[in-house]
Each structure stands twice: as C-alpha cells, then as structure tokens.
Amino acid sequence: MGNKQTIFTAQQLDSYQDCTYFTRKEILRLFDRYRDLAPQLVPLDYTCQPDVKLPYELIGSMPELKDNPFRQRIAEVFSDDGEGNMTLDDFLDMFSVLSEMAPRDLKAYYAFKIYDFNNDDFLCKSDLEKTLNKLTRNELTEDEVRMVCEKVIDEADLDNDGRLSLEDFQTMIVRAPDFLSTFHIRI
Amino acid sequence: MTSYSNGGFFNPAYHDSETLEIDRRSSSKTPLHTNPYARGEGADGHYSTGPISSDDALRRVPRGGWQEESWRGRESLPMGHISTRPRSPSWQHDINHSTFQIPPDSQYDRSLSIRLPSTTSGNMTMRRRGITMRRMSMFPNGDPNHVAFTEDAIRNEMDIEEQNLVKELVALSTRDRIWAIRDLPMSFDEKKQIRSQVLAFKSAKKSRQFTCFADCSENMSLSFRRCGYGIRSARQTLELWQGIMKEIGGTFGTSVLSYFVFLKWLLMFNIFSFLVNFGFITIPQLVYSPWPNISPNVSFRGLEILTGAGYFNNTVMYYGGYSNETKVHLADYNMQLAYFFTIAVYMVLCGIALIFSMASSFKTNYVLADPASNSAWQLLCSWDFNITNDKAVRQRKNNLRVQLKESMSEKAQRERITLSESLKHFGVYLGAWLLSTSLAVGSGASIYYLCQFEQQRATDSANWSLLQEAETLLVPFVVSLMNLVVPLFYSLFNKFEHYSSQRKQIYALVVRNVLLKMSILAVLCYNWMNVVAVKFSCWESMVGQALYRLVIVDFLFLMLGSFFGEFLSNVIGTKLLPRLGVPEFDVARNVLELIYAQTLAWIGIYFSPLLPAIQILKFFILFYLKKVSLTQNCQPPRRSGRAAQMQTIFIALLFFPFFVGAVSMVAFTAWSLTPSEHCGPFRGLNSTFNVVEVWMVHLEETSSSQWVVWIYQNVIRSEIFYFLISLIIIVIIYIFWQVTRGRKLLIHVLRQQIVNEGKDKSFLLERLQNLQKSHPDKRSKQKNPKKHSKRRPDDHSSGGQSTSNAMVQALLARQQLEKEEEERLSTGGVPVPSDISSSSALIQAMQARQRAEGQERDEHYSAGYYESPTNTSSAVTQAMQARQRAQVEGTDDASDPTSSVSSVMMQVMQARQRAEEEDRPQWVPAPPQNRASAGSSALIQAMLARQQAQNEYDDGY
C-alpha cells in the first residue's frame, strides 16, 4: 500500500488484480518491464487508457522470450490482433497465464493454442511437425520427424481421429505433472 | 439453473435451425468465390493457408472455442480432472447446454455480425466465435439471404448468454467470482468487460436494498480485498532469492531448480522451528537466568565451534542448559511443560505439514502419471518455458533431438534382447545390489565399532584437553566421509548396470543411498540411546553435542563434496579427459544430502533446541555455495527427467524413513529413557513424559480445569480410546480403498468407451469409403462439387468426400433426437436424469445406424436394378432438403415418392420422422447439389453431437 503511484487509478489496479493472477506490485513491475521495451512509446500515465501497442519485434526481444522457440506463437496467441503486437493488457494477460498461479486448465488451453499453428483447433500432423522442427532446429530427417509425429498421435489420440483435440491434449497434460512447472515464465 | 438454459429454446432461431441448416446446404452450390462472405470464412484462420488480410476477424481466433472446449475438457476427463481449487464454476456447464442448442447455421452468421459495427454485444461475439469455429468449417458456404433473418435471433441469443454468464457470476461469492473470472480463457479486455458487468449488476441489485448498509458493506468488502492484495504483495516482497531462482531456472531448467526450491522449503522449516524453540524455550530461560553457570576454568578456545563441547556445554544450546523450575515472575512459567510441549507441538506440526505437502504433491504429480505416453510428453510437455539462456536453449534442443532418436532406436532394440543378455543383466543387478547393500551394512558396522572405541576412551568430564576434544570429531568425520564416498561408488555401479529406463536407474540409486544413510543413522541412534544414555551424567547434552558435530562436519563435507563432485570433475572433464565432458548437477544426490542434514536437525531438536539456528546458517550458506558451484562448473542436465515426480519422491522420502525415524527416536527417548539426574529440565523424573502426569496431579489438586484432567484420564491414558480410534481408521481406510478400486474400474470402463468411440468413428468412415467405391460412376457426377471442397485444404480429409447420405441422415436423426432431449430437459422443468435421456437417445440412434447399415447392404443389391443408381441416396438428400424448405415456407407440396428411393432408406427416414414426432413430410425431388461437402461435414458434426451426448452420459454416471 503506502507508496503512491500515478500510473494507474485504483479502479484500474483493482480490475487488473481481479482479472490476472498478479498482485499490485507485480503489475507495476510488469508495467515497468513493458515500458522498458519502448520508453518513448509508452506513457507513464495510464489513467486515461492510452491506445499503445508495442510491435512484435519489441515484445519478442524481451529476455524472457528472446530465446524461446515459440516466442512468435506466444505473442500471436496472446495479442489482440493475432500478429504479436501487444497492448499492456495483452502483455499482462500473457504473463498471467504463464505465471505460477494459473490453473492447469487455463495453461493447457493456451499451450494448445500455441502449438496449434494453423489455428484449426486441432493439433494435426503439420502442427506437430512444426513444433518438432522448432524444438530440434530442423536436424531430424524427414523420416524421423514423421515417425515421431506418428508416435505422438498414436500415444495421445484417444478417439483415433488422427489428430489431437483439446481434450486429448488435456488428458495428456493431466498425466504430465511437470507441465505446470515448465509452462511457466518467471518475471 | 434450468431457467437460464431456456434461452436457446425460446429463441426463434432454434426452431428454425434444422431448416436453415438444410437450406444452406441447398444454397451451397453457390461458388465459393462469389460468396461475399467467403472471405470472412478464410479470415477466420480456420483454413488459413495464405496470408490473412482480415485481422479483425483473426484476432479473436486464438481465444475462440473456450466454452465448448473447456466444457468438454471438464466432462471428458472422468479420471479425476484435478482442480486445485474447489471453485470450478457451475455456469460453464449450463451455458454449454444452451450453446448446444445453437443452430449451426446461425453460428456462421454470427461471425458475420462481428463485422457489423452495430452489434451491441461485440465482446461476447468474440467469445462465442470459437464455438462456431468447427461447425463453420463444415458449412463453408453461407446463405446470404438468411443473414438478415437470423441476425436478430443471434443477437438475442448472445444477450441471453451473456446475461446468463453474468448472472451466474453474480450468484457466486466475491472470492469465487474473482477466481472464476480469472480462470476464463479470454483476453483481458473481455474479462474486464464481464467483470464490470457483474459489478454493475451487483450494485444495481444492492441499490434496491438499504442503500446505506449496502454502500457500507460494499466499501468494506472492497477495502478488505485491497488489504488482502496488499498482504499478498508484502509477502512477495519477503520471498527469498527470487532473482537467483529465476536465473537458475533460466539457465538450468526446472529440474535443477527443484533442488533449490527444496532447499528453500527446508530453510523455511528450520526458520519456523527456530522461532518456536527460541520463543517458547530459550527466551524464558534467558529472561530468568541470563548467564549460564559456566565453571570458571572453562574458556573459549575456538575449537568449540567445531565440536560444540566445552564452553557451549552448559549454555542454552543444549538440553543441559535449561532449568526445571517453575519461574514465578510476572506469570508462572513451567519450564518442564514448556520444553515438552514445544518440542511435541513442533514435531506434530512438522508431521502435518509434511503429510499435507506430500499428499498434495502425490495428488497432482504421481497418481495419474503415465509412463506410456513418452513421445507425446517429450514433444508437447517437456519444453521448459523457464529457460531464457541462449546456450541452454541450444543445448536443450540438442538433447531433445538425441532423446527422440534414442527413444526411436530403443524400441527397435528392446526386441532384440536375448535370454543370455537378460540373464547377464539380471546378474549385474544382483551383484550391484548385493555389493551396495553390503557396503551400507559394512559402513553401519564400522561406525558401530568406532563408537564403541570412542566410548571407551571418553570420560565424563567438563574440561577436556584440546586433544580429547578434537578426538570427538573422529566419528562425525568418518560418518560424513562415508556419506560422501559411498554414494560415489553407487554412481559407479550404476554405470555398469543397463536399466531400461532412466527412471529405474535413478530409483535404484536413491534406494541404495537411502539404505546407506538409514543404516548409519540407525547405528548412531542405537549408540546414543543404549550406551551414551547409561554412561554420562548429563547424557542429553552429550547427544546434543554429537549431533552438533555431525551437523557441522556434514556441512564441511557438503562444501568439500561440491568441490570434488563438481569443481574437480569440471576440471578433469574440460582439461584432462574431454571425453567425460562438463559434469551435470546431480539433483538426486544433492537432495538426499539435504534430507540427511534435515534428519539430523530433527533428531537433535530434543537434545539441542537451538540446533535449527545452526541449520538455518548452514542452508543459507549452502544455497549460495551450490549456486556458485552450479553456474561455474555444471552444464544443464542432458536428460530432462520428470522433475515433478522426483520431487514427490523426495518429499515422500523425507517424510517416511527420515522424519518418522527421527520422531520415533525422540518419542522413544521421551517415553522410555530416564532423563539425567543432575541437569536439564526433566531432572528427577522417571521419564520425560512423567511431566504430564505430574502436571495432571497438580491440576487435580487445584481443581481449576477438570476437563483437562478428564481428557487426560479418559483419552490419553485409555487403551480403549486408541483401540477404537485405530479400528475406525482401519475401517475408513478399507472403505476408501474399495472406493478407489471402484474408481479405477470406472476409469478403465470410461477409457474403453473412448476407444470404442474412436473405433466406431473409424468403422463408419470405412463403411462410407467402401460405399463410395461401390458407386464409381457417382463420383464422376460429383466432380464439380468436389472441386469446391478441394479448394479448401480440409483437415477432415479422413471423412473427406466419401459420403453416404443415408448414413448422414441416420446420424442427423440422432442429432435431432439429442437436441430434442436437450429441449425436453430444459423446457419440461422435470429433472430427467441426463443419463436416462441420453441413453435412450443413444439407443434410438443405434437403431437408426443399424438400419442405415442394413440399407447399405440393400443398396449394394439394388444398385443393379436401377437405371441411375446415383439417385438413390442423392435423391434422399434432396428430398430432405426440399422437405425442410417446404416446412419453412409453410407450403404443402405434393408428395412425389416416385423417385428411386430404396425401401430401407425410407426406414431411415421414418426413424428420423419418429424421432422428430412431426407430421409425415412431403417428398419433393430436387436437382443434384453439392451434397458431398455438406454431407461430410454434416456427418462429422453429427458425430460431434454424439460425442457430446456421450459426454453428458458420462457426466450423469
């Protein structure tokens, strides 16, 4: 409490705290992080809700995302325009989902979106191939990629439709307890 | 609840749904490129092959589908979809009942309404869009004529749904509501919108009540909430080592980080125990007699810091430094009782905390863990989003590649293991186990003899010479040396064994280490309780000193261990033998060392109440030491093991042999051993526990609080009570065990059901394909519509264009049935159990399907008879469509059953009619149309509907 800040109004802070998993302090810290990306673009006064959007190039250069193979997908999924350009709200939303407090369902939902490269609500073979290539720097042969993807679908596809739906994915996540700690970015 | 879900029923769009659906299909001959809304379809990103222009439409795509999917996710995970918080909002379920009623057609149009600036509830539209995604893809071509017709209906529907959501949220308590809003998979703006609506609704409701009171309570709750947030903020500020944790996680990943998290957790334990002991035992002692009676010839020599003897002997560090008096100053303070109850309560609290963290860890991490889906896990769950270091990312990618390759070759290898090889493996296991067990037993035995040797030399005197004092360090030195060296041998054995999985390898290592540490600790405890307790006059202090020495020397060896274990092997690996490479941080070994250290502190808490202070210091330094050693010497782990499971195992280990062992040791001391006669709080008593008896006698005399005495006599001291308690607990355990077995069976059945569903689906598709093959000439006529569907890179290609319309009709009939069941449920107000209704729907649909299959056979047969076999099924579709259109327009066209409809097909139709409980429809022949694409999508949609019904059925279970 104590220290006065004029970046947000009390109501804004309340709504941020109610809609994300962050505390006031973390919200202010994230605002600083956001502002550090482009100090000349982001005003210090957010009480009148300025319409500021940082381009993907800036968001993707954050140290937390810089080396992440999925950084572009993450930015796309969480940005309002689907192209990775983020407002402060999107930014908070992203780190809220990736925070420690977010429940498994929410994390699984967004992870599914991140892996779903073609946005068709299913993880099909092409999505898996893309994921695999991102994770292994294109160093597997085509045969190997195909084999791995087939195996993944074989293991996780419960209803045998040759692709993974969100339910399949969630079932898998429930059995992979590490997911909660790995799908997590510390601020 | 039911009143909310009526929304869809009262909506006119619902009644028109079937009509619209068929109508659109009839209009789908409109070529795609001329459809003014086709672009919108593409822009939905559903089939986004090229660059997408309409970003306005696209931006909602990632958010879409939350309702349907989250609902289905919840419902379709019967095997214990664990939600950590008891607040899974019930409204999700309800809303989806209403979305189920949304006509697929209107959903397409709904996506249109987004682009209309006049849409009142634009934000909700975004949310709803997701639901429509799949269905839209099945009906690619919308009918522009109906846009105007349905728009109002859609808007109504949207408003109702939004209100439902808001109403449900309002009904929740403030805390639950905040959590529910947070858990909505929507963007922040949408959440904010919902939140403000809920708040507005709430305040509107409140204003009707006593305004003053409402205002007051509103303000109160707001300030309470702000206060709560403030406390959370403050607690985060106090959190230790956040930056370091982030750094470690960023470079080494979660599994290494788990060691540091564990270390921090143990540190918190010790801080708590230090505060308790210091506050309730040490401070009173210091207040009443600030200076211990140190004999004047004892001076501080420096070696005490290592040995804990001499100068420290009579201080509050050890048991012997405390008095047994009842201090009478401001208030009575009975040191005996304080000492006893502080230690007891601390132990109980520790046990509870351990049990809880172990149970929650087991619940989330271990129960459902399934080693079978390894590749899927590796690909989709193993990437560590924590990692922010460029080098670490590269290494991790490499490791993943190697692991994937290994797992592929492993499969091939496993089959080639011959009998002789497996015998050889078995021999190696046996040898390794024998060797490691004998090593553990041997070290235990050698410590036993060493202790005996030491006891013979040791004398009971307060002022040892320097040499005598240094000699006491021999035992802790040997113990720590064994703890350091023997595990290295174990690691060596491990290299020669060929375990099929890494997990087994780690478990074997852990079990051996635990055996070693247990045997050493058991020998030491035996020695303390049977030899030291008899020989020395103030034996508790002697034991306390021994533990102090063990803790200190163990700390020194931990430092040495990280020097040898990590620094030296780094030097060897980089300079001398590059083949070995940079070492990895061995989480298992390090965590076991921590557990061992903590066990020493737990045992020592009775004998040396301030030992936690030493432990705090030790862990604090160790944290930085390990951090430096890690960043300087180690590389990220090559294999990304399942860290969460390992952590569960470690907590379990900490609890089971170690904590339970420490507690039983302390309990044995308190109940059975005679406290020393000339020092400590319990001097003059037969056993420590006698304190309570004395207290009770005292209480009985004063007769101030009889209930305590009563509890003591009838509960603590009565065998009957414990007998009954254990009996009840055993019964409860048995019941829970049976329940668990039942659940397991249920899980098995449900899993089987899912597999059957999949088989059903593939069977149907196969049938469809066969059917199409049997009508080759049909294909030629379908060329034109096929072109349309091919233009879209369809993911549902397995369903593809091979469609039997009869089948489609059967499925549609079924879908219709289900819809009606829904409707009946929601409108009738009678609480029909969902399993009954949906099972009847299932049965009917199964019948329809059987008929369809029968029809299929007939169709094969009848193909030869008809001049144009293509018409058999297409005509039916057309007839259906025409019929629907006729219904919508309210015209009664003359029936024309002369078209070549097979009799079995008629049966399907009848089944459908029965289901609909409608008047006999009119049959009108119509020109062939784009039924392939529409049909296939309808089929898939019908299947989706069936899955939903199944889900509900499962839910009712």
Coordinates of C-alpha atoms in Angstrom, one line a residue, chain B residues 169-468:
Chain B
L169 CA -21.1 -14.9 -11.7
V170 CA -23.2 -12.6 -9.6
A171 CA -24.5 -15.6 -7.7
L172 CA -21.0 -16.7 -6.7
S173 CA -19.3 -15.3 -3.6
T174 CA -16.9 -12.5 -4.2
R175 CA -13.8 -14.7 -3.8
D176 CA -15.2 -17.4 -6.0
R177 CA -16.2 -14.9 -8.6
I178 CA -12.8 -13.4 -8.8
W179 CA -11.3 -16.8 -9.3
A180 CA -13.9 -17.7 -11.9
I181 CA -13.2 -14.5 -13.8
R182 CA -9.5 -15.1 -13.7
D183 CA -9.9 -18.6 -15.0
L184 CA -11.9 -17.6 -18.0
P185 CA -9.8 -18.3 -21.1
M186 CA -10.5 -14.9 -22.6
S187 CA -8.4 -11.9 -23.2
F188 CA -8.0 -9.3 -20.6
D189 CA -10.4 -6.9 -22.2
E190 CA -13.2 -9.4 -22.3
K191 CA -12.6 -10.4 -18.7
K192 CA -12.7 -6.7 -17.8
Q193 CA -16.0 -6.3 -19.6
I194 CA -17.5 -9.3 -17.8
R195 CA -16.2 -8.0 -14.5
S196 CA -17.6 -4.6 -14.9
Q197 CA -21.0 -6.0 -16.0
V198 CA -21.1 -8.2 -12.9
L199 CA -20.2 -5.3 -10.7
A200 CA -22.8 -3.1 -12.3
F201 CA -25.4 -5.8 -11.9
K202 CA -24.4 -6.3 -8.3
S203 CA -24.6 -2.7 -7.4
A204 CA -27.9 -2.3 -9.2
K205 CA -29.2 -5.1 -7.1
K206 CA -27.8 -3.7 -4.0
S207 CA -29.3 -0.2 -4.6
R208 CA -32.7 -1.7 -4.2
Q209 CA -31.8 -2.8 -0.7
F210 CA -30.9 -0.4 2.1
T211 CA -28.6 1.8 0.3
C212 CA -26.6 3.0 3.3
F213 CA -25.9 -0.5 4.5
A214 CA -25.2 -1.7 1.0
D215 CA -22.7 1.0 0.4
C216 CA -21.1 0.3 3.7
S217 CA -20.7 -3.4 3.1
E218 CA -19.5 -2.7 -0.4
N219 CA -16.9 -0.4 0.8
M220 CA -15.9 -2.8 3.5
S221 CA -15.5 -5.7 1.1
L222 CA -13.5 -3.5 -1.3
S223 CA -11.2 -2.4 1.4
F224 CA -10.9 -6.0 2.7
R225 CA -9.9 -7.1 -0.8
R226 CA -7.4 -4.3 -1.2
C227 CA -6.0 -5.2 2.1
G228 CA -5.7 -8.8 1.1
Y229 CA -3.9 -7.8 -2.1
G230 CA -1.6 -5.7 -0.1
I231 CA -0.7 -8.6 2.2
R232 CA 0.0 -10.7 -0.8
S233 CA 2.2 -8.0 -2.2
A234 CA 4.1 -7.7 1.0
R235 CA 4.5 -11.5 1.3
Q236 CA 6.0 -11.5 -2.2
T237 CA 8.5 -8.8 -1.2
L238 CA 9.6 -11.1 1.6
E239 CA 10.1 -14.0 -0.7
L240 CA 13.8 -15.0 -0.7
W241 CA 16.0 -15.3 -3.7
Q242 CA 13.5 -14.6 -6.4
G243 CA 16.1 -13.2 -8.8
I244 CA 18.5 -16.1 -8.2
M245 CA 15.8 -18.6 -8.7
K246 CA 14.9 -17.0 -12.0
E247 CA 18.5 -17.0 -13.1
I248 CA 19.0 -20.7 -12.2
G249 CA 15.7 -21.7 -13.8
G250 CA 16.7 -19.7 -16.9
T251 CA 19.9 -21.5 -17.4
F252 CA 19.4 -24.9 -16.0
G253 CA 15.8 -25.6 -16.2
T254 CA 13.1 -26.7 -13.9
S255 CA 14.7 -30.0 -12.7
V256 CA 17.8 -28.3 -11.3
L257 CA 15.7 -25.5 -9.9
S258 CA 13.7 -28.0 -8.0
Y259 CA 16.7 -28.7 -5.8
F260 CA 16.9 -25.0 -4.9
V261 CA 13.2 -24.9 -4.2
F262 CA 13.5 -27.8 -1.9
L263 CA 16.4 -26.2 -0.2
K264 CA 14.4 -23.1 0.4
W265 CA 11.5 -25.1 1.6
L266 CA 13.7 -26.8 4.2
L267 CA 15.1 -23.5 5.2
M268 CA 11.6 -22.2 5.9
F269 CA 11.0 -25.3 8.1
N270 CA 14.1 -24.5 10.1
I271 CA 13.3 -20.9 10.5
F272 CA 9.9 -21.9 11.8
S273 CA 11.3 -24.4 14.3
F274 CA 14.0 -21.9 15.4
L275 CA 11.3 -19.3 16.1
V276 CA 9.2 -21.7 18.0
N277 CA 12.1 -23.1 20.1
F278 CA 13.7 -19.8 20.7
G279 CA 10.4 -18.1 21.6
F280 CA 9.0 -20.7 23.9
I281 CA 12.1 -22.3 25.5
T282 CA 15.1 -20.1 25.2
I283 CA 13.8 -16.7 25.8
P284 CA 12.1 -17.6 29.1
Q285 CA 15.2 -19.4 30.2
L286 CA 17.4 -16.3 29.3
V287 CA 15.0 -13.9 30.9
Y288 CA 15.1 -15.7 34.3
S289 CA 18.7 -16.7 34.4
P290 CA 20.7 -14.8 31.7
W291 CA 24.1 -16.2 32.5
P292 CA 24.6 -20.0 32.5
N293 CA 26.7 -21.4 35.3
I294 CA 29.9 -22.0 33.4
S295 CA 32.6 -23.2 35.6
P296 CA 35.4 -20.6 35.7
N297 CA 38.1 -22.8 34.4
V298 CA 36.4 -23.3 31.0
S299 CA 37.4 -20.8 28.5
F300 CA 36.5 -20.3 24.9
R301 CA 39.2 -21.9 22.7
G302 CA 37.8 -21.7 19.3
L303 CA 37.6 -25.4 18.7
E304 CA 34.2 -25.3 20.3
I305 CA 32.7 -24.0 17.1
L306 CA 33.5 -27.4 15.5
T307 CA 33.0 -29.7 18.4
G308 CA 30.2 -27.9 20.3
A309 CA 31.7 -29.1 23.5
G310 CA 33.4 -27.3 26.3
Y311 CA 32.3 -23.7 26.5
F312 CA 28.9 -24.5 24.9
N313 CA 28.2 -27.4 27.2
N314 CA 26.3 -25.5 29.8
T315 CA 24.7 -22.9 27.6
V316 CA 21.1 -22.8 26.3
M317 CA 22.5 -24.5 23.2
Y318 CA 21.8 -27.9 24.8
Y319 CA 19.3 -29.7 26.9
G320 CA 21.5 -29.4 29.9
G321 CA 21.4 -25.6 30.0
Y322 CA 17.7 -25.5 30.9
S323 CA 16.3 -25.5 34.4
N324 CA 13.4 -27.4 35.7
E325 CA 12.0 -24.6 37.8
T326 CA 8.6 -23.0 37.5
K327 CA 9.6 -19.4 37.0
V328 CA 7.5 -17.1 39.1
H329 CA 7.9 -13.6 37.9
L330 CA 5.1 -11.9 36.1
A331 CA 3.3 -15.2 35.5
D332 CA 4.0 -18.8 36.2
Y333 CA 6.1 -20.4 33.5
N334 CA 6.7 -24.0 34.0
M335 CA 9.9 -24.8 32.0
Q336 CA 9.3 -28.5 32.1
L337 CA 6.0 -28.2 30.5
A338 CA 7.1 -25.6 28.1
Y339 CA 10.0 -27.7 26.9
F340 CA 7.9 -30.8 26.5
F341 CA 5.0 -29.2 24.7
T342 CA 7.1 -27.0 22.4
I343 CA 9.0 -30.0 21.1
A344 CA 5.9 -32.1 20.9
V345 CA 3.8 -29.4 19.1
Y346 CA 6.7 -28.7 16.8
M347 CA 7.0 -32.3 15.8
V348 CA 3.3 -32.7 15.2
L349 CA 3.2 -29.5 13.1
C350 CA 6.1 -30.7 11.1
G351 CA 4.5 -34.0 10.5
I352 CA 1.2 -32.4 9.4
A353 CA 3.0 -30.0 7.1
L354 CA 4.9 -32.9 5.6
I355 CA 1.9 -35.1 5.2
F356 CA 0.0 -32.3 3.5
S357 CA 2.6 -31.3 1.1
M358 CA 3.3 -35.0 0.3
A359 CA -0.3 -35.7 -0.2
S360 CA -0.9 -32.7 -2.5
S361 CA 2.2 -33.5 -4.4
F362 CA 1.1 -37.1 -4.9
K363 CA -2.3 -36.0 -5.9
T364 CA -1.1 -33.7 -8.7
N365 CA 2.1 -35.4 -9.7
Y366 CA 2.1 -39.0 -9.3
V367 CA -1.3 -40.7 -9.2
L368 CA -2.1 -40.1 -12.8
A369 CA 1.4 -40.1 -14.2
D370 CA 1.5 -42.5 -17.0
P371 CA 4.9 -43.6 -18.4
A372 CA 3.3 -44.8 -21.6
S373 CA 2.9 -41.6 -23.5
N374 CA 6.6 -40.8 -23.7
S375 CA 7.0 -39.2 -27.1
A376 CA 3.9 -37.1 -26.7
W377 CA 5.2 -35.9 -23.5
Q378 CA 8.6 -35.2 -24.8
L379 CA 7.3 -33.2 -27.7
L380 CA 4.5 -31.3 -26.2
C381 CA 5.1 -31.0 -22.5
S382 CA 8.8 -31.1 -21.9
W383 CA 9.8 -27.8 -23.3
D384 CA 10.8 -25.6 -20.4
F385 CA 9.4 -22.1 -20.9
N386 CA 11.5 -21.0 -18.0
I387 CA 14.7 -21.2 -20.0
T388 CA 15.9 -17.9 -21.2
N389 CA 19.6 -18.6 -21.8
D390 CA 20.7 -18.8 -25.4
K391 CA 23.2 -21.5 -24.8
A392 CA 20.8 -23.5 -22.6
V393 CA 18.2 -23.4 -25.3
R394 CA 20.6 -24.7 -27.9
Q395 CA 21.7 -27.5 -25.6
R396 CA 18.2 -28.4 -24.7
K397 CA 17.3 -28.6 -28.4
N398 CA 20.2 -30.9 -29.0
N399 CA 19.3 -33.1 -26.0
L400 CA 15.7 -33.4 -27.1
R401 CA 16.8 -34.5 -30.5
V402 CA 19.1 -37.1 -29.1
Q403 CA 16.4 -38.3 -26.8
L404 CA 13.9 -38.6 -29.5
K405 CA 16.4 -40.5 -31.6
E406 CA 17.2 -42.7 -28.7
S407 CA 13.6 -43.4 -27.9
M408 CA 13.1 -44.5 -31.5
S409 CA 16.1 -46.8 -31.5
E410 CA 15.2 -48.1 -28.1
K411 CA 12.0 -49.5 -29.4
A412 CA 13.9 -51.4 -32.0
Q413 CA 16.5 -52.5 -29.6
R414 CA 14.2 -53.8 -27.0
E415 CA 13.0 -56.7 -29.1
R416 CA 16.5 -58.0 -29.7
I417 CA 17.4 -58.7 -26.1
T418 CA 18.1 -62.4 -25.9
L419 CA 17.8 -64.7 -22.9
S420 CA 21.5 -64.8 -22.2
E421 CA 21.6 -61.0 -22.3
S422 CA 18.8 -60.7 -19.9
L423 CA 20.4 -63.2 -17.7
K424 CA 23.5 -61.2 -17.8
H425 CA 21.6 -58.1 -16.9
F426 CA 20.0 -59.9 -14.0
G427 CA 23.4 -61.0 -12.8
V428 CA 24.7 -57.5 -12.9
Y429 CA 21.7 -56.2 -11.0
L430 CA 22.1 -58.8 -8.3
G431 CA 25.8 -58.2 -7.9
A432 CA 25.3 -54.4 -7.7
W433 CA 22.5 -54.8 -5.2
L434 CA 24.5 -57.2 -3.1
L435 CA 27.5 -55.0 -3.2
S436 CA 25.7 -51.8 -2.4
T437 CA 23.7 -53.4 0.5
S438 CA 26.9 -54.9 1.9
L439 CA 28.6 -51.5 1.6
A440 CA 25.7 -50.0 3.6
V441 CA 25.8 -52.7 6.2
G442 CA 29.6 -52.5 6.4
S443 CA 29.6 -48.8 7.0
G444 CA 27.0 -49.2 9.7
A445 CA 29.1 -51.9 11.4
S446 CA 32.3 -49.9 11.2
I447 CA 30.6 -46.9 12.7
Y448 CA 29.2 -49.1 15.5
Y449 CA 32.8 -50.3 16.4
L450 CA 34.1 -46.8 16.1
C451 CA 31.5 -45.5 18.5
Q452 CA 32.4 -48.3 21.0
F453 CA 36.0 -47.4 20.7
E454 CA 35.3 -43.8 21.3
Q455 CA 33.1 -44.5 24.3
Q456 CA 35.8 -46.5 26.0
R457 CA 38.1 -43.5 25.8
A458 CA 35.7 -40.8 26.6
T459 CA 35.4 -39.7 30.1
D460 CA 32.6 -37.8 31.7
S461 CA 34.3 -34.6 32.5
A462 CA 33.6 -31.0 31.8
N463 CA 37.0 -29.9 30.9
W464 CA 38.6 -32.0 28.2
S465 CA 42.0 -31.3 26.9
L466 CA 42.3 -29.9 23.4
L467 CA 43.3 -33.3 22.1
Q468 CA 40.4 -35.1 23.8

